[in-house]
Coordinates of C-alpha atoms and ligand atoms in Angstrom, one line a residue:
M11 CA 20.0 -4.1 16.9
T12 CA 22.7 -2.4 15.0
Q13 CA 25.5 -0.7 16.9
H14 CA 27.0 2.2 15.2
F15 CA 30.6 3.3 15.9
N16 CA 31.3 7.0 15.7
P17 CA 30.0 7.6 12.0
T18 CA 31.9 11.0 11.9
A19 CA 35.3 9.5 12.0
P20 CA 35.5 6.6 9.5
H21 CA 38.4 4.1 9.6
D22 CA 41.0 4.7 6.8
L23 CA 40.7 1.0 6.0
I24 CA 38.7 -2.2 7.2
G25 CA 40.2 -5.5 6.3
I26 CA 37.7 -8.3 6.0
G27 CA 39.2 -11.7 7.2
F28 CA 42.3 -11.9 9.1
G29 CA 43.8 -14.8 7.5
P30 CA 47.5 -14.7 6.1
S31 CA 46.6 -12.3 3.4
N32 CA 45.5 -9.4 5.6
L33 CA 48.0 -10.2 8.3
A34 CA 50.8 -9.7 5.5
L35 CA 48.9 -6.4 4.7
A36 CA 49.0 -5.4 8.3
I37 CA 52.7 -6.0 8.6
A38 CA 53.2 -4.1 5.2
L39 CA 51.3 -1.0 6.5
Q40 CA 53.0 -0.8 9.7
E41 CA 56.6 -1.2 8.2
R42 CA 55.6 1.5 5.7
A43 CA 54.6 3.8 8.4
E44 CA 57.7 3.1 10.4
Q45 CA 59.6 4.0 7.4
G46 CA 58.1 7.4 7.0
G47 CA 54.8 6.5 5.2
K48 CA 51.4 7.3 6.3
A49 CA 50.1 5.8 9.4
F50 CA 46.6 4.4 8.5
D51 CA 43.9 3.7 11.1
A52 CA 43.2 0.0 10.0
L53 CA 40.8 -2.4 11.5
F54 CA 40.7 -6.1 10.6
L55 CA 37.5 -8.2 11.2
E56 CA 37.8 -12.0 11.6
R57 CA 34.7 -14.2 12.0
Q58 CA 36.6 -16.9 13.9
P59 CA 36.8 -16.6 17.7
D60 CA 40.5 -16.4 17.7
Y61 CA 43.5 -16.7 15.1
N62 CA 43.5 -20.0 13.2
W63 CA 44.9 -20.8 9.9
H64 CA 42.6 -23.7 8.3
G65 CA 42.6 -25.0 11.8
N66 CA 40.2 -27.9 11.3
T67 CA 42.6 -29.4 8.7
L68 CA 45.8 -29.3 10.9
V69 CA 46.5 -33.0 11.1
A70 CA 49.8 -34.0 12.8
Q71 CA 51.3 -35.1 9.4
S72 CA 50.3 -31.9 7.4
E73 CA 53.3 -29.9 6.2
L74 CA 53.6 -26.5 4.6
Q75 CA 53.7 -26.8 0.9
I76 CA 56.0 -23.9 0.4
S77 CA 59.5 -22.9 1.7
F78 CA 59.3 -21.1 5.1
L79 CA 61.3 -18.5 3.3
K80 CA 58.3 -17.5 1.7
D81 CA 56.6 -16.4 5.0
L82 CA 54.5 -13.3 5.4
V83 CA 57.3 -10.9 4.9
T84 CA 61.0 -12.0 4.0
L85 CA 60.6 -11.6 0.1
R86 CA 59.8 -8.1 0.7
N87 CA 61.8 -7.2 3.7
P88 CA 64.3 -9.9 4.9
S89 CA 65.2 -8.0 7.9
S90 CA 61.7 -7.8 9.2
R91 CA 60.9 -8.7 12.8
F92 CA 57.8 -10.6 11.6
S93 CA 59.7 -13.2 9.8
F94 CA 59.5 -16.9 10.4
V95 CA 63.1 -17.1 11.3
N96 CA 62.6 -14.4 14.0
Y97 CA 59.5 -16.4 15.4
L98 CA 61.8 -19.5 15.6
K99 CA 64.3 -17.3 17.4
A100 CA 61.7 -15.8 19.8
H101 CA 60.6 -19.3 20.7
G102 CA 64.2 -20.8 21.3
R103 CA 63.8 -23.2 18.5
L104 CA 66.1 -21.7 15.6
V105 CA 68.9 -24.1 16.2
D106 CA 66.7 -27.1 16.4
F107 CA 64.8 -26.1 13.3
I108 CA 68.1 -25.8 11.4
N109 CA 69.0 -29.1 12.7
L110 CA 65.7 -30.6 11.1
G111 CA 67.2 -29.7 7.7
T112 CA 63.8 -28.8 6.1
F113 CA 62.2 -25.9 4.3
Y114 CA 58.8 -27.3 5.1
P115 CA 57.7 -26.9 8.7
C116 CA 54.5 -28.8 9.7
R117 CA 51.4 -26.7 9.4
M118 CA 50.7 -26.7 13.0
E119 CA 54.0 -24.8 13.6
Y120 CA 53.2 -22.5 10.7
N121 CA 49.8 -21.8 12.4
D122 CA 51.6 -20.9 15.6
Y123 CA 53.9 -18.6 13.8
L124 CA 51.0 -16.9 12.1
R125 CA 49.2 -16.6 15.6
W126 CA 52.3 -15.1 17.0
V127 CA 52.2 -12.3 14.4
A128 CA 48.4 -12.0 14.7
A129 CA 48.9 -11.4 18.4
Q130 CA 51.2 -8.4 17.6
F131 CA 48.3 -6.7 15.9
A132 CA 45.7 -7.4 18.7
G133 CA 44.9 -3.7 18.8
Q134 CA 44.0 -3.5 15.1
S135 CA 41.8 -6.8 14.9
R136 CA 38.5 -8.0 16.2
Y137 CA 37.7 -11.6 16.4
G138 CA 34.3 -13.5 16.3
E139 CA 32.7 -10.9 13.9
Q140 CA 31.4 -12.3 10.5
V141 CA 31.1 -9.5 8.0
L142 CA 27.7 -9.7 6.3
R143 CA 27.9 -7.0 3.6
V144 CA 29.5 -3.5 2.5
E145 CA 27.2 -1.0 1.7
P146 CA 27.9 2.5 0.1
V147 CA 27.0 5.7 1.9
I148 CA 25.6 7.8 -0.9
E149 CA 26.0 11.6 -0.7
A150 CA 23.4 14.1 -2.0
D151 CA 25.5 14.4 -5.2
G152 CA 25.7 10.9 -5.8
R153 CA 29.3 10.5 -4.7
V154 CA 30.4 7.7 -2.3
Q155 CA 33.2 8.8 0.1
R156 CA 32.5 6.2 2.9
L157 CA 31.4 2.5 3.0
N158 CA 29.3 0.9 5.9
V159 CA 30.9 -2.4 6.8
I160 CA 28.1 -4.6 8.6
S161 CA 29.1 -7.3 10.7
Q162 CA 27.5 -9.7 13.2
N163 CA 29.2 -10.3 16.4
Q164 CA 29.1 -13.4 18.6
Q165 CA 25.9 -12.2 20.5
G166 CA 24.2 -12.1 17.2
C167 CA 24.1 -8.2 17.0
E168 CA 24.7 -6.4 13.8
V169 CA 27.7 -3.9 14.1
S170 CA 28.2 -1.1 11.5
R171 CA 31.5 0.7 11.0
Q172 CA 32.3 3.3 8.4
T173 CA 35.5 3.4 6.5
R174 CA 37.2 5.0 3.6
S175 CA 38.5 1.7 1.9
V176 CA 38.0 -1.9 2.2
I177 CA 40.2 -5.0 1.5
V178 CA 38.3 -8.2 1.1
S179 CA 40.6 -11.2 2.0
T180 CA 38.2 -13.8 2.9
G181 CA 39.6 -16.9 1.3
G182 CA 38.0 -19.9 -0.3
T183 CA 34.5 -21.4 0.3
P184 CA 34.1 -25.2 0.5
K185 CA 32.9 -26.7 -2.8
I186 CA 30.0 -29.1 -2.1
P187 CA 29.2 -31.2 -5.2
P188 CA 25.4 -31.1 -6.2
A189 CA 24.8 -34.6 -5.6
F190 CA 25.2 -33.9 -1.8
A191 CA 22.9 -30.9 -1.5
G192 CA 20.5 -33.0 0.4
F193 CA 22.9 -33.4 3.3
K194 CA 23.5 -29.9 4.3
D195 CA 24.1 -29.9 8.0
D196 CA 24.0 -33.7 8.3
P197 CA 26.8 -34.7 10.5
R198 CA 27.6 -37.6 8.3
V199 CA 28.5 -35.7 5.3
F200 CA 31.2 -32.8 5.6
H201 CA 33.7 -30.9 3.8
H202 CA 37.4 -31.4 4.5
A203 CA 37.4 -27.9 5.9
R204 CA 35.7 -29.2 8.8
Y205 CA 37.8 -32.4 9.1
L206 CA 39.0 -32.2 12.8
S207 CA 35.8 -31.1 14.5
A208 CA 33.4 -33.3 12.4
M209 CA 35.7 -36.4 13.1
A210 CA 35.5 -35.9 16.8
T211 CA 31.7 -36.4 16.8
Q212 CA 32.0 -39.7 14.8
A213 CA 31.6 -43.1 16.3
C214 CA 35.1 -44.1 15.1
S215 CA 36.4 -41.5 17.6
R216 CA 35.0 -43.8 20.5
G217 CA 36.6 -46.8 18.8
E218 CA 33.6 -47.9 17.0
P219 CA 34.0 -49.4 13.3
M220 CA 33.0 -47.2 10.5
R221 CA 33.2 -47.3 6.6
I222 CA 34.1 -43.9 5.3
A223 CA 34.2 -42.4 1.9
V224 CA 36.9 -39.8 1.0
V225 CA 35.8 -37.9 -2.3
G226 CA 38.5 -36.1 -4.4
A227 CA 42.1 -36.7 -5.5
G228 CA 44.0 -33.5 -4.1
Q229 CA 46.3 -32.7 -1.1
S230 CA 43.3 -32.6 1.1
A231 CA 41.9 -36.1 0.2
A232 CA 45.4 -37.6 0.4
E233 CA 45.9 -36.0 4.1
A234 CA 42.5 -37.3 5.1
F235 CA 43.2 -40.8 3.8
I236 CA 46.7 -40.9 5.6
D237 CA 45.1 -39.7 8.9
L238 CA 42.2 -42.0 8.9
S239 CA 44.4 -45.0 8.0
D240 CA 46.9 -44.1 10.7
N241 CA 44.6 -42.9 13.6
F242 CA 41.4 -44.8 13.2
P243 CA 42.3 -48.5 13.0
N244 CA 38.6 -49.3 13.0
V245 CA 37.9 -47.1 9.8
Q246 CA 37.7 -48.6 6.4
V247 CA 38.3 -45.8 3.8
D248 CA 37.1 -45.8 0.1
M249 CA 38.9 -43.1 -1.6
I250 CA 36.8 -42.1 -4.6
L251 CA 38.1 -40.1 -7.5
R252 CA 37.2 -39.0 -11.0
A253 CA 40.7 -39.2 -12.1
A254 CA 42.5 -42.4 -13.0
V255 CA 45.4 -41.9 -10.7
L256 CA 46.8 -39.7 -7.9
K257 CA 49.2 -37.1 -9.7
P258 CA 52.1 -35.6 -8.0
A259 CA 52.3 -31.8 -7.5
D260 CA 54.9 -30.2 -9.9
D261 CA 57.1 -28.4 -7.5
S262 CA 60.4 -28.6 -9.7
P263 CA 62.6 -25.6 -9.7
F264 CA 62.0 -24.2 -13.2
V265 CA 58.2 -24.7 -12.7
N266 CA 58.4 -23.1 -9.2
E267 CA 59.4 -19.9 -11.0
I268 CA 55.7 -19.2 -11.8
F269 CA 55.2 -18.4 -8.1
G270 CA 57.9 -15.7 -7.8
P271 CA 56.7 -12.2 -7.5
D272 CA 57.9 -11.1 -11.2
Y273 CA 55.6 -13.7 -12.8
T274 CA 52.5 -11.7 -11.6
D275 CA 53.6 -8.9 -14.0
L276 CA 53.9 -11.4 -16.9
V277 CA 50.5 -13.0 -16.3
F278 CA 48.7 -9.7 -15.8
N279 CA 50.2 -8.2 -19.1
Q280 CA 48.9 -11.0 -21.2
P281 CA 45.8 -11.0 -23.1
E282 CA 42.8 -13.0 -21.5
T283 CA 43.2 -16.2 -23.6
E284 CA 47.0 -16.4 -23.0
R285 CA 46.3 -15.9 -19.1
E286 CA 43.8 -18.9 -19.2
R287 CA 46.2 -21.0 -21.1
L288 CA 49.0 -20.3 -18.7
I289 CA 46.4 -21.3 -15.7
R290 CA 45.6 -24.5 -17.6
E291 CA 49.4 -25.3 -18.3
Y292 CA 50.4 -25.1 -14.7
H293 CA 47.2 -26.4 -13.0
N294 CA 49.1 -29.4 -11.8
T295 CA 51.3 -27.3 -9.6
N296 CA 48.2 -26.7 -7.1
Y297 CA 45.0 -28.3 -8.0
S298 CA 44.0 -32.0 -7.9
V299 CA 47.6 -33.0 -7.1
V300 CA 49.2 -34.4 -4.2
D301 CA 52.8 -34.2 -2.6
L302 CA 54.8 -37.1 -4.0
D303 CA 55.8 -38.4 -0.5
L304 CA 52.3 -38.7 0.4
I305 CA 51.4 -40.6 -3.0
E306 CA 54.1 -43.1 -2.1
R307 CA 52.9 -43.6 1.4
I308 CA 49.4 -44.2 0.1
Y309 CA 50.6 -46.6 -2.4
A310 CA 52.6 -48.3 0.1
I311 CA 49.5 -48.9 2.4
L312 CA 47.5 -50.3 -0.5
Y313 CA 50.5 -52.5 -1.5
R314 CA 50.7 -54.0 2.0
Q315 CA 47.1 -54.8 1.9
K316 CA 47.9 -56.9 -1.3
V317 CA 50.8 -58.7 0.6
S318 CA 48.5 -59.5 3.5
G319 CA 45.4 -60.3 1.6
I320 CA 43.5 -58.2 4.1
E321 CA 41.6 -55.4 2.2
R322 CA 40.8 -52.7 4.5
H323 CA 40.8 -49.6 2.2
A324 CA 39.8 -49.3 -1.4
F325 CA 41.0 -47.0 -4.2
L326 CA 38.1 -46.3 -6.4
C327 CA 39.4 -44.3 -9.5
R328 CA 37.6 -43.2 -12.6
R329 CA 34.4 -43.1 -10.6
I330 CA 31.6 -40.4 -11.0
I331 CA 29.2 -40.0 -8.1
E332 CA 25.7 -39.9 -9.8
S333 CA 23.7 -39.6 -6.4
A334 CA 23.9 -39.7 -2.8
S335 CA 20.9 -40.8 -0.7
D336 CA 20.0 -41.9 3.0
V337 CA 19.2 -45.5 2.9
D338 CA 18.7 -47.3 6.3
G339 CA 20.6 -44.6 8.2
R340 CA 23.6 -44.8 5.9
V341 CA 24.9 -42.7 3.1
Q342 CA 24.4 -44.5 -0.1
L343 CA 26.5 -43.4 -3.3
Q344 CA 25.5 -44.4 -6.6
L345 CA 28.8 -44.8 -8.5
R346 CA 29.5 -45.0 -12.2
D347 CA 32.7 -46.5 -13.5
L348 CA 34.0 -44.1 -16.4
A349 CA 36.1 -47.0 -18.0
T350 CA 33.2 -49.6 -18.2
G351 CA 30.0 -47.4 -17.7
S352 CA 28.8 -49.9 -15.1
T353 CA 27.1 -48.6 -11.8
E354 CA 27.3 -49.8 -8.4
A355 CA 25.8 -48.6 -5.0
R356 CA 28.1 -48.5 -1.9
R357 CA 27.0 -47.5 1.5
Y358 CA 28.9 -45.4 4.1
D359 CA 28.7 -44.2 7.6
A360 CA 30.3 -41.0 6.6
V361 CA 31.6 -39.2 3.6
I362 CA 34.4 -36.5 3.6
L363 CA 34.1 -34.1 0.5
A364 CA 37.7 -33.2 -0.2
T365 CA 36.4 -31.5 -3.1
G366 CA 38.2 -28.1 -3.3
Y367 CA 37.2 -24.6 -2.9
E368 CA 35.3 -21.8 -4.7
R369 CA 36.4 -18.1 -4.7
R370 CA 33.1 -16.2 -4.5
S371 CA 32.6 -14.7 -1.0
H372 CA 34.0 -11.2 -2.3
R373 CA 31.0 -11.1 -4.7
E374 CA 28.4 -11.9 -2.0
L375 CA 30.0 -9.3 0.5
L376 CA 30.2 -6.5 -2.0
A377 CA 26.9 -7.1 -3.8
P378 CA 25.6 -3.9 -2.5
L379 CA 28.3 -2.1 -4.6
K380 CA 27.8 -4.1 -7.7
D381 CA 26.3 -1.3 -9.7
Y382 CA 29.6 0.7 -9.2
L383 CA 31.8 -2.2 -10.3
D384 CA 33.0 -3.4 -13.5
D385 CA 32.2 -7.1 -12.8
F386 CA 34.6 -7.4 -10.0
R387 CA 37.7 -6.9 -12.4
V388 CA 40.8 -5.4 -10.7
D389 CA 43.6 -3.4 -11.8
R390 CA 47.3 -4.5 -11.3
D391 CA 47.3 -3.4 -7.6
Y392 CA 44.2 -5.4 -6.9
Q393 CA 41.8 -2.5 -6.8
L394 CA 38.3 -3.2 -8.1
L395 CA 37.8 -1.1 -11.2
A396 CA 34.8 1.1 -10.4
R397 CA 32.7 4.1 -11.6
P398 CA 34.1 7.6 -10.6
E399 CA 31.4 8.2 -8.0
L400 CA 32.8 5.3 -5.9
E401 CA 35.8 7.3 -4.4
T402 CA 36.4 4.6 -1.6
P403 CA 38.9 2.2 -2.9
V404 CA 38.1 -1.6 -2.7
F405 CA 40.8 -4.1 -2.9
I406 CA 40.6 -7.8 -3.0
Q407 CA 43.2 -10.5 -2.1
G408 CA 42.9 -14.2 -3.3
F409 CA 40.2 -13.7 -5.8
S410 CA 42.4 -12.7 -8.9
Q411 CA 43.9 -16.0 -10.2
H412 CA 42.4 -15.4 -13.6
S413 CA 44.2 -12.0 -13.9
H414 CA 47.4 -12.4 -11.7
G415 CA 48.2 -16.0 -11.9
L416 CA 48.1 -19.2 -9.7
S417 CA 50.0 -17.8 -7.0
D418 CA 47.1 -15.6 -6.1
T419 CA 45.4 -17.9 -3.8
L420 CA 48.6 -19.1 -2.2
L421 CA 51.1 -18.0 0.4
S422 CA 54.0 -17.3 -2.1
V423 CA 52.8 -14.0 -3.3
L424 CA 51.9 -12.3 0.0
P425 CA 54.9 -10.3 0.9
A426 CA 55.0 -8.7 -2.6
R427 CA 51.0 -8.3 -3.0
S428 CA 50.8 -6.6 0.5
G429 CA 53.5 -4.2 -0.3
E430 CA 51.8 -3.3 -3.6
I431 CA 48.4 -2.9 -1.9
A432 CA 49.9 -0.8 0.8
A433 CA 51.6 1.6 -1.7
A434 CA 48.4 1.8 -3.8
L435 CA 46.2 2.5 -0.7
E436 CA 48.5 5.4 0.3
Q437 CA 48.4 6.8 -3.0
R438 CA 44.7 6.4 -3.5
L439 CA 43.6 7.4 -0.1
E440 CA 45.8 10.4 0.0
G441 CA 44.4 11.1 -3.6
V442 CA 40.8 10.8 -2.3
S443 CA 41.5 13.1 0.6
Q444 CA 43.0 15.8 -1.7
S445 CA 40.2 15.6 -4.0
H446 CA 37.6 15.6 -1.1
A447 CA 39.4 18.8 0.2
L448 CA 39.2 20.3 -3.2
H449 CA 35.6 19.4 -3.4
E450 CA 35.0 21.0 -0.1
A451 CA 36.9 24.1 -1.0
R452 CA 34.8 24.3 -4.3
A453 CA 31.6 24.0 -2.4
L454 CA 32.6 26.6 0.0
H455 CA 33.6 28.8 -2.8
S456 CA 30.0 28.4 -4.7
V457 CA 28.2 29.1 -1.4
S458 CA 30.1 32.2 -0.7
A459 CA 30.0 33.3 -4.3
Ligands
FAD262 C1 44.2 -27.0 4.0 C2 44.8 -25.9 3.4 C3 46.2 -25.8 3.3 C4 46.9 -25.0 2.6 N1 48.2 -25.0 2.6 C5 49.0 -24.2 1.9 C6 50.4 -24.1 1.8 O1 51.1 -25.0 2.4 N2 51.0 -23.1 1.0 C7 50.3 -22.2 0.3 O2 50.9 -21.4 -0.4 N3 49.0 -22.2 0.3 C8 48.4 -23.2 1.1 N4 47.0 -23.2 1.0 C9 46.2 -22.1 0.2 C10 45.6 -20.9 1.2 O3 44.6 -20.2 0.5 C11 46.7 -20.0 1.6 O4 47.6 -20.7 2.4 C12 46.0 -18.8 2.7 O5 45.3 -19.4 3.5 C13 45.5 -17.8 1.8 O6 45.2 -16.7 2.9 P1 43.9 -15.8 2.9 O7 44.2 -14.8 3.9 O8 43.7 -15.2 1.5 O9 42.8 -16.8 3.1 P2 42.3 -17.6 4.3 O10 43.5 -18.2 5.0 O11 41.3 -18.6 3.8 O12 41.7 -16.5 5.3 C14 40.5 -15.9 5.2 C15 40.0 -15.5 6.5 O13 38.9 -14.7 6.3 C16 37.8 -15.1 7.4 N5 36.7 -14.9 6.9 C17 35.9 -15.4 5.8 N6 34.7 -14.9 5.5 C18 34.6 -13.8 6.5 C19 33.7 -12.9 6.8 N7 32.5 -12.8 6.2 N8 33.9 -12.0 7.8 C20 35.0 -12.1 8.7 N9 36.0 -13.0 8.3 C21 35.8 -13.8 7.4 C22 38.3 -16.7 7.7 O14 37.7 -17.1 8.8 C23 39.6 -16.6 7.4 O15 40.4 -16.6 8.6 C24 46.2 -24.1 1.9 C25 44.9 -24.1 1.8 C26 44.1 -25.2 2.6 C27 42.7 -25.1 2.4
NAP263 N1 49.5 -29.5 3.4 C1 49.0 -28.5 2.9 O1 49.6 -27.5 2.8 C2 47.7 -28.6 2.3 C3 46.6 -29.5 2.6 C4 45.4 -29.5 2.0 C5 45.3 -28.6 0.8 N2 46.2 -27.8 0.6 C6 46.1 -26.7 -0.5 O2 44.7 -26.4 -0.5 C7 44.2 -26.1 -1.8 C8 43.1 -27.1 -2.3 O3 43.4 -28.4 -2.3 P1 42.3 -29.3 -2.0 O4 42.8 -30.8 -2.2 O5 41.3 -29.1 -0.9 O6 41.5 -29.2 -3.4 P2 41.8 -29.5 -5.0 O7 43.2 -29.6 -5.4 O8 41.0 -28.3 -5.7 O9 41.0 -30.9 -5.3 C9 39.6 -31.0 -5.3 C10 39.5 -32.5 -5.7 O10 38.0 -32.8 -5.6 C11 37.6 -33.4 -6.8 N3 36.3 -32.8 -7.1 C12 35.7 -31.6 -7.1 N4 34.5 -31.6 -7.4 C13 34.0 -33.0 -7.5 C14 32.8 -33.6 -7.7 N5 31.7 -33.0 -7.9 N6 32.8 -34.9 -7.7 C15 33.8 -35.8 -7.4 N7 35.3 -35.2 -7.2 C16 35.2 -33.7 -7.1 C17 38.5 -32.8 -7.8 O11 38.5 -33.8 -9.0 P3 38.9 -33.5 -10.5 O12 40.4 -33.4 -10.2 O13 38.4 -34.6 -11.2 O14 38.5 -32.0 -10.8 C18 39.8 -32.8 -7.1 O15 40.3 -34.1 -7.1 C19 45.5 -26.3 -2.6 O16 46.2 -25.2 -2.9 C20 46.2 -27.4 -1.8 O17 47.7 -27.3 -2.1 C21 47.4 -27.7 1.2

């Protein structure tokens, strides 16, 4: 059964997903309204039952990878009450945090900061609602002035709400290599995005021995390796990577300038081929790379094995996984050594796919609008380019790396981007209501003429 909320009073904006991107936007809209801007009726829909930032990956050792000064708001408004520093103050830990002498809080604490901010927007957010699709409401003259956002609530009911604009900020989708397609929903094979809940059901959580493969050579793979090594003494880990080595993330100061707000203009103003070149050049700031201190810890663990002669974990580099199959109740991986061409089969009790994320959920959610859109290309303000009949602005956050640069999927751009979208939204929604009023006035005129 679909529940309809008062279709005559559409929301000004519905944000899909309430991760850091839309949380930053909620702040930007509120602060703009407080400074005399338009106060919008905004609603944010989140599929998780409560606020959680990559909650299944929050292992004890995991730290934020950017400075806490790049929180949701400080770069745009350093005096905002939604800053990380104000969160620390409100929780009585400001002095203690300063004594820590770090710019990189643990991710558990940063999650708690985000939850603290989200709680302040409880009236504008609904949890436990997974948005399924966004549909156009087509008027008799072909124009679209409202969108239907259709979600599914925790009771399995479809809920439909109307809105004058949409912001899709639904983050990445776990990437599953094709070799593992046959293991969908198999508890032995899971993506790192489900690490903590999936590990809780494994035999090693009850102290039983297991052999586990971790696939990948990025930060997620490294964090899984360390967590398994530290907290599951009965687990033997094989780290399986296509690369020859684990490479460090380049976060040196000159390179870090690419994550500054000004850099977005630089990237956006380049021709397509140059943008692609820039992304390739700085790929090693974010993808398939690991924080240096973690690399050193992994190296030290493997070195100590050499000293003791007890080989617990294996580091299988330059290996392609040709196939994965169920053999005698275990997961058998057929590995090819890229250096020698030789193959071998290895069996595991579980396989953790730390194989990264794809960015495609906006295309799925917005598929009913596809015919109005210019292949999901955006303008500088992250609004999807569209045919004039689509009068409802649609914005996306986190899906524009190819046009806006590497910071697009990260936290560093949030304060600036949310400010830009809030300003664009105000301009375009106000523009829409003016043209709507004009249209209605013209219609009235032609009726009375
Ligand atoms: C493990 C991990 C750690 C990271 N650490 C850092 C870091 O330290 N620094 C950094 O800069 N970046 C980091 N990143 C990158 C990450 O993309 C950003 O930190 C940030 O999460 C981006 O925020 P977002 O709101 O765009 O996306 P997300 O955080 O992914 O939030 C999207 C939200 O949308 C919800 N959602 C998805 N689909 C639907 C739907 N159909 N209906 C309703 N809700 C939906 C999700 O549940 C989620 O809450 C990390 C990424 C991962 C995976
Ligand atoms: N502490 C933290 O803040 C933290 C923790 C975890 C993640 N993150 C962030 O989350 C984002 C994603 O990191 P991530 O480590 O999950 O992903 P990632 O950096 O994209 O790395 C994915 C890894 O999986 C490998 N891979 C992909 N497809 C494969 C296949 N078919 N077969 C074998 N290997 C395959 C890749 O290999 P190739 O290199 O050969 O392509 C790569 O090594 C990054 O921004 C990262 O910084 C942050």
